[in-house]
Amino acid sequence: MVGERDIVLIRPAGGSDIEGLVASSAGLSEDDAALRDPLRDPRWPRLHAAQSYADHLNNPNMLVLVADHDGEVVGHLLGAYHDSSDMWLVARAHLISMFVQPVWRGQSIGSRLVGEFAAWASSRGAAQMRVTAYTANNGAIRFYQRHGFVQLESTFATPVTKPEPAV
């Protein structure tokens, strides 16, 4: 059981955190994407996340944070910074993924992760932060709304059907 004396540190991830990041990503997949999107491969984190995180750790435009309890990764946040461009008038930051193990929820760990992400985005000069959430994930939507995120766009999907042959 998680108690008041359990201290969780929010810190930048390092190479020794890869195994914990993979487990945290797998938890996110199991709790969210794999349940809500039939096109997502629930095995992806276990098969590919280690290399993906290793690459992110070496990219100055990526932020990888862990929620650390006595050396155990109990949550993570992955974010990216994007400069302004011909298409985008200002720089922005994208919160790509975030997860806190269910037993650790309700202790402001997610809020602290988002706070660190916001500070990082601000320090880089981002004018806006963005995040996506599955429409059916009401808990995530409420969480992000509490942190100032507002709905900006919606993604729609439909299966591709083969055209009927002409008669």
Short mmCIF file of C-alpha atoms in Angstrom, two decimals:
data_model
loop_
_atom_site.label_atom_id
_atom_site.label_comp_id
_atom_site.label_asym_id
_atom_site.label_seq_id
_atom_site.Cartn_x
_atom_site.Cartn_y
_atom_site.Cartn_z
CA MET A 1 0.00 0.00 0.00
CA VAL A 2 1.18 3.49 -0.86
CA GLY A 3 1.52 5.74 2.16
CA GLU A 4 2.33 9.33 2.98
CA ARG A 5 5.96 8.47 3.66
CA ASP A 6 6.45 7.19 0.11
CA ILE A 7 8.43 9.90 -1.68
CA VAL A 8 8.22 10.07 -5.47
CA LEU A 9 10.85 12.11 -7.28
CA ILE A 10 10.13 13.56 -10.72
CA ARG A 11 13.38 13.63 -12.68
CA PRO A 12 14.82 13.36 -16.18
CA ALA A 13 15.19 9.76 -17.27
CA GLY A 14 18.56 8.15 -17.88
CA GLY A 15 19.76 5.00 -19.55
CA SER A 16 19.26 2.96 -16.40
CA ASP A 17 15.53 3.81 -16.51
CA ILE A 18 14.83 2.14 -19.88
CA GLU A 19 13.41 -1.06 -18.36
CA GLY A 20 11.07 0.96 -16.14
CA LEU A 21 10.07 3.19 -19.06
CA VAL A 22 9.19 0.11 -21.10
CA ALA A 23 7.05 -1.23 -18.24
CA SER A 24 5.36 2.15 -17.81
CA SER A 25 4.67 2.37 -21.55
CA ALA A 26 3.26 -1.14 -21.49
CA GLY A 27 0.99 -0.10 -18.62
CA LEU A 28 -0.25 2.87 -20.65
CA SER A 29 -0.88 0.62 -23.64
CA GLU A 30 -2.78 -1.94 -21.54
CA ASP A 31 -4.86 0.72 -19.74
CA ASP A 32 -5.58 2.93 -22.73
CA ALA A 33 -4.49 2.45 -26.35
CA ALA A 34 -4.87 -1.33 -26.58
CA LEU A 35 -8.37 -1.06 -25.09
CA ARG A 36 -9.55 1.86 -27.20
CA ASP A 37 -7.92 1.40 -30.60
CA PRO A 38 -8.16 -2.00 -32.29
CA LEU A 39 -5.38 -1.02 -34.70
CA ARG A 40 -2.80 -0.63 -31.90
CA ASP A 41 -0.49 -3.57 -31.25
CA PRO A 42 -0.43 -4.05 -27.47
CA ARG A 43 2.95 -5.79 -27.82
CA TRP A 44 4.65 -2.68 -29.23
CA PRO A 45 6.03 -1.34 -25.94
CA ARG A 46 7.60 -4.64 -24.95
CA LEU A 47 9.07 -5.14 -28.44
CA HIS A 48 10.14 -1.62 -29.44
CA ALA A 49 9.93 0.93 -26.63
CA ALA A 50 13.46 0.27 -25.33
CA GLN A 51 15.09 1.42 -28.57
CA SER A 52 12.61 4.25 -28.94
CA TYR A 53 13.38 5.59 -25.44
CA ALA A 54 17.13 5.18 -25.97
CA ASP A 55 16.78 7.37 -29.06
CA HIS A 56 14.62 9.93 -27.21
CA LEU A 57 17.15 10.23 -24.37
CA ASN A 58 19.73 11.42 -26.90
CA ASN A 59 17.44 13.92 -28.63
CA PRO A 60 17.58 17.47 -27.20
CA ASN A 61 14.07 18.17 -28.51
CA MET A 62 12.59 15.32 -26.46
CA LEU A 63 11.83 15.28 -22.75
CA VAL A 64 11.68 11.96 -20.94
CA LEU A 65 10.70 12.19 -17.29
CA VAL A 66 10.24 9.44 -14.74
CA ALA A 67 8.36 9.35 -11.48
CA ASP A 68 10.89 7.52 -9.30
CA HIS A 69 10.15 5.82 -5.99
CA ASP A 70 13.33 4.37 -4.47
CA GLY A 71 14.75 3.58 -7.92
CA GLU A 72 11.50 2.12 -9.29
CA VAL A 73 9.80 3.88 -12.21
CA VAL A 74 6.18 4.35 -11.13
CA GLY A 75 5.27 6.68 -13.99
CA HIS A 76 6.63 8.58 -16.96
CA LEU A 77 6.08 11.48 -19.33
CA LEU A 78 7.35 11.75 -22.89
CA GLY A 79 7.25 15.14 -24.57
CA ALA A 80 8.61 16.80 -27.69
CA TYR A 81 9.51 20.35 -28.66
CA HIS A 82 8.82 21.64 -32.18
CA ASP A 83 10.30 24.89 -33.48
CA SER A 84 8.26 27.35 -35.48
CA SER A 85 8.36 26.71 -39.20
CA ASP A 86 6.89 27.89 -42.48
CA MET A 87 3.69 26.11 -41.48
CA TRP A 88 3.67 26.78 -37.72
CA LEU A 89 3.92 30.40 -36.61
CA VAL A 90 5.26 29.60 -33.14
CA ALA A 91 7.12 26.84 -31.33
CA ARG A 92 5.01 24.28 -29.49
CA ALA A 93 5.41 21.31 -27.19
CA HIS A 94 3.59 18.01 -27.54
CA LEU A 95 2.92 15.78 -24.56
CA ILE A 96 3.20 12.43 -26.34
CA SER A 97 2.52 10.01 -23.51
CA MET A 98 2.10 9.96 -19.76
CA PHE A 99 1.29 7.19 -17.32
CA VAL A 100 1.22 6.73 -13.56
CA GLN A 101 0.75 3.24 -12.15
CA PRO A 102 -2.79 2.94 -10.74
CA VAL A 103 -1.61 2.33 -7.14
CA TRP A 104 0.27 5.67 -7.26
CA ARG A 105 -2.59 7.77 -8.63
CA GLY A 106 -4.25 10.45 -6.51
CA GLN A 107 -0.94 11.76 -5.16
CA SER A 108 -0.41 14.58 -7.69
CA ILE A 109 2.29 12.65 -9.56
CA GLY A 110 0.61 13.30 -12.91
CA SER A 111 0.24 16.97 -12.03
CA ARG A 112 3.90 17.17 -11.12
CA LEU A 113 4.89 15.49 -14.41
CA VAL A 114 2.77 17.99 -16.36
CA GLY A 115 4.24 20.85 -14.31
CA GLU A 116 7.79 19.79 -15.20
CA PHE A 117 6.76 19.44 -18.84
CA ALA A 118 5.24 22.94 -18.81
CA ALA A 119 8.41 24.40 -17.27
CA TRP A 120 10.54 22.65 -19.91
CA ALA A 121 8.27 23.83 -22.73
CA SER A 122 8.39 27.39 -21.41
CA SER A 123 12.17 27.33 -21.06
CA ARG A 124 12.42 26.27 -24.71
CA GLY A 125 10.14 29.11 -25.84
CA ALA A 126 7.07 27.07 -26.72
CA ALA A 127 3.92 29.15 -27.04
CA GLN A 128 1.55 26.21 -26.65
CA MET A 129 1.39 22.68 -25.26
CA ARG A 130 -0.69 20.00 -26.94
CA VAL A 131 -1.81 16.54 -25.92
CA THR A 132 -4.16 13.95 -27.40
CA ALA A 133 -6.48 11.62 -25.52
CA TYR A 134 -8.91 8.97 -26.64
CA THR A 135 -12.47 10.30 -26.62
CA ALA A 136 -13.57 7.40 -24.40
CA ASN A 137 -10.86 8.12 -21.81
CA ASN A 138 -12.89 10.48 -19.65
CA GLY A 139 -10.38 10.36 -16.81
CA ALA A 140 -7.54 11.59 -19.02
CA ILE A 141 -9.74 14.27 -20.56
CA ARG A 142 -10.76 15.58 -17.14
CA PHE A 143 -7.13 15.49 -15.96
CA TYR A 144 -5.89 17.53 -18.93
CA GLN A 145 -8.79 19.98 -18.65
CA ARG A 146 -7.87 20.57 -14.99
CA HIS A 147 -4.40 21.52 -16.24
CA GLY A 148 -5.68 24.12 -18.70
CA PHE A 149 -5.88 22.06 -21.88
CA VAL A 150 -8.94 22.73 -24.04
CA GLN A 151 -10.26 20.74 -26.97
CA LEU A 152 -8.81 22.09 -30.19
CA GLU A 153 -9.53 19.40 -32.76
CA SER A 154 -11.07 15.96 -33.14
CA THR A 155 -9.80 12.93 -35.01
CA PHE A 156 -12.30 10.78 -36.87
CA ALA A 157 -11.69 7.26 -38.15
CA THR A 158 -13.50 4.78 -40.36
CA PRO A 159 -12.47 1.46 -41.84
CA VAL A 160 -11.43 1.53 -45.46
CA THR A 161 -13.81 -0.53 -47.55
CA LYS A 162 -12.98 -2.02 -50.88
CA PRO A 163 -14.97 -0.50 -53.71
CA GLU A 164 -17.61 -2.72 -55.22
CA PRO A 165 -16.66 -3.91 -58.72
CA ALA A 166 -18.44 -2.06 -61.52
CA VAL A 167 -21.13 -4.13 -63.20
#
